[in-house]
Coordinates of C-alpha atoms in Angstrom, one line a residue:
M1 CA -43.5 36.9 98.1
E2 CA -42.1 40.3 96.9
A3 CA -39.0 38.5 94.9
W4 CA -41.8 36.8 92.9
G5 CA -44.3 39.7 92.4
L6 CA -47.0 38.3 94.6
Q7 CA -49.0 40.0 96.8
P8 CA -49.4 38.9 101.0
P9 CA -52.3 36.6 101.1
T10 CA -55.7 38.2 102.1
V11 CA -57.2 36.3 105.4
V12 CA -60.8 36.1 105.7
R13 CA -61.8 35.2 109.5
T14 CA -64.8 32.8 109.6
T15 CA -66.7 31.6 112.2
G16 CA -68.6 28.7 111.1
G17 CA -68.7 25.9 108.3
Y18 CA -70.2 25.7 105.4
D19 CA -72.3 29.0 105.2
S20 CA -68.9 30.6 106.1
G21 CA -67.2 29.1 103.4
R22 CA -69.7 30.5 100.8
A23 CA -69.4 33.7 102.5
A24 CA -65.8 34.0 102.8
L25 CA -65.4 33.2 99.0
A26 CA -67.8 35.6 98.1
E27 CA -65.6 38.5 99.9
L28 CA -62.3 37.2 98.4
V29 CA -64.1 36.9 94.8
D30 CA -65.6 40.4 95.1
A31 CA -62.4 41.9 96.2
A32 CA -60.3 44.0 93.6
T33 CA -57.8 41.4 92.7
P34 CA -59.8 37.9 93.1
P35 CA -57.5 35.2 94.2
T36 CA -56.3 32.1 92.0
A37 CA -56.1 29.6 95.0
V38 CA -57.9 29.5 98.6
V39 CA -56.8 27.8 101.4
T40 CA -59.0 26.9 104.1
V41 CA -58.9 25.6 108.1
H42 CA -61.1 23.0 107.5
D43 CA -62.9 20.8 104.8
G44 CA -66.6 22.6 105.7
L45 CA -65.4 25.9 105.0
A46 CA -63.4 24.7 101.7
I47 CA -66.9 22.8 100.5
G48 CA -68.9 25.8 100.9
A49 CA -66.4 27.8 99.2
Q50 CA -66.5 25.3 96.4
A51 CA -70.5 25.7 96.3
E52 CA -70.2 29.6 96.0
A53 CA -67.7 29.3 93.4
S54 CA -69.8 26.7 91.4
R55 CA -72.6 29.3 91.9
R56 CA -70.6 32.0 90.5
G57 CA -69.5 30.3 87.5
I58 CA -65.9 29.8 88.6
R59 CA -64.3 26.2 87.9
I60 CA -62.4 25.1 90.9
G61 CA -59.4 23.0 89.9
A62 CA -59.1 25.0 86.5
D63 CA -60.0 28.5 87.5
M64 CA -59.1 28.6 91.1
A65 CA -57.3 25.9 93.2
L66 CA -58.9 25.2 96.4
T67 CA -57.7 23.3 99.5
G68 CA -59.2 22.1 102.9
F69 CA -57.9 20.7 106.1
D70 CA -59.2 17.4 107.9
D71 CA -59.7 14.9 105.1
I72 CA -63.0 14.2 105.8
P73 CA -65.1 11.7 103.7
T74 CA -66.8 14.0 101.9
C75 CA -63.6 15.2 100.1
V76 CA -63.7 12.6 97.7
L77 CA -67.7 12.9 97.0
V78 CA -67.5 16.5 96.1
D79 CA -66.9 17.5 92.3
P80 CA -63.9 18.2 91.8
A81 CA -62.9 16.2 94.7
L82 CA -61.1 18.1 97.2
T83 CA -57.4 18.3 98.1
S84 CA -56.9 18.2 101.8
V85 CA -54.6 17.7 104.8
R86 CA -55.1 14.5 106.8
Q87 CA -53.9 14.7 110.5
P88 CA -53.1 11.4 111.4
F89 CA -55.3 11.5 114.7
D90 CA -54.3 7.8 115.4
V91 CA -50.7 8.3 115.7
V92 CA -51.4 11.7 117.7
G93 CA -53.3 9.6 120.2
E94 CA -50.8 6.9 120.6
I95 CA -48.3 9.9 121.4
L96 CA -50.3 11.5 123.8
S97 CA -51.3 8.5 125.8
E98 CA -47.5 7.9 126.0
L99 CA -47.1 11.3 127.2
V100 CA -49.7 10.8 130.0
V101 CA -47.8 7.7 131.1
A102 CA -44.4 9.4 131.0
A103 CA -46.0 12.3 133.2
L104 CA -47.4 9.9 135.6
A105 CA -44.2 8.4 136.3
G106 CA -42.8 11.5 136.9
D107 CA -40.9 12.2 133.2
A108 CA -41.4 15.2 131.6
P109 CA -41.2 15.6 127.7
G110 CA -38.1 17.4 126.8
E111 CA -38.9 18.9 123.5
G112 CA -42.1 19.4 121.2
I113 CA -43.2 16.4 119.2
L114 CA -43.8 17.1 115.5
V115 CA -46.4 14.9 113.7
E116 CA -46.4 15.0 110.0
P117 CA -49.6 15.7 108.2
E118 CA -50.2 14.0 105.0
L119 CA -51.3 16.2 101.8
N120 CA -54.0 14.3 99.8
V121 CA -54.0 16.1 96.5
R122 CA -57.2 15.7 94.4
A123 CA -58.6 17.8 91.5
S124 CA -59.4 20.8 93.4
S125 CA -55.9 22.0 93.4
T126 CA -54.4 20.4 90.3
G127 CA -55.6 22.5 87.3
D128 CA -57.7 19.7 86.0
P129 CA -61.2 20.5 87.2
G130 CA -62.4 17.1 87.0

């Protein structure tokens, strides 16, 4: 990051969803150097952050990029629509059931399994506020 002249990311730890997202964004924006992008660990936090940004006159998608994680249906209902990472839980479920059957048969998996997530890019991170 230093080679690009970027500061290390600021991490705000939260304990909840929507209200925690609002509080976390307030903390970030009130810092000496407000962020140009915010990545949250789940969509509830992101939607709360989006509400706080709107309250402060910050245009998500134009003034600040915002992303969530889980890709809940509400992501396409907020304005601007929220960029989010979707975990393919159907695939994870299939893999887990196969691992359980294999374990019951005495076969142990030899290595970790990586399930690739899907990034659904929407207006909250594209520079187009919708």
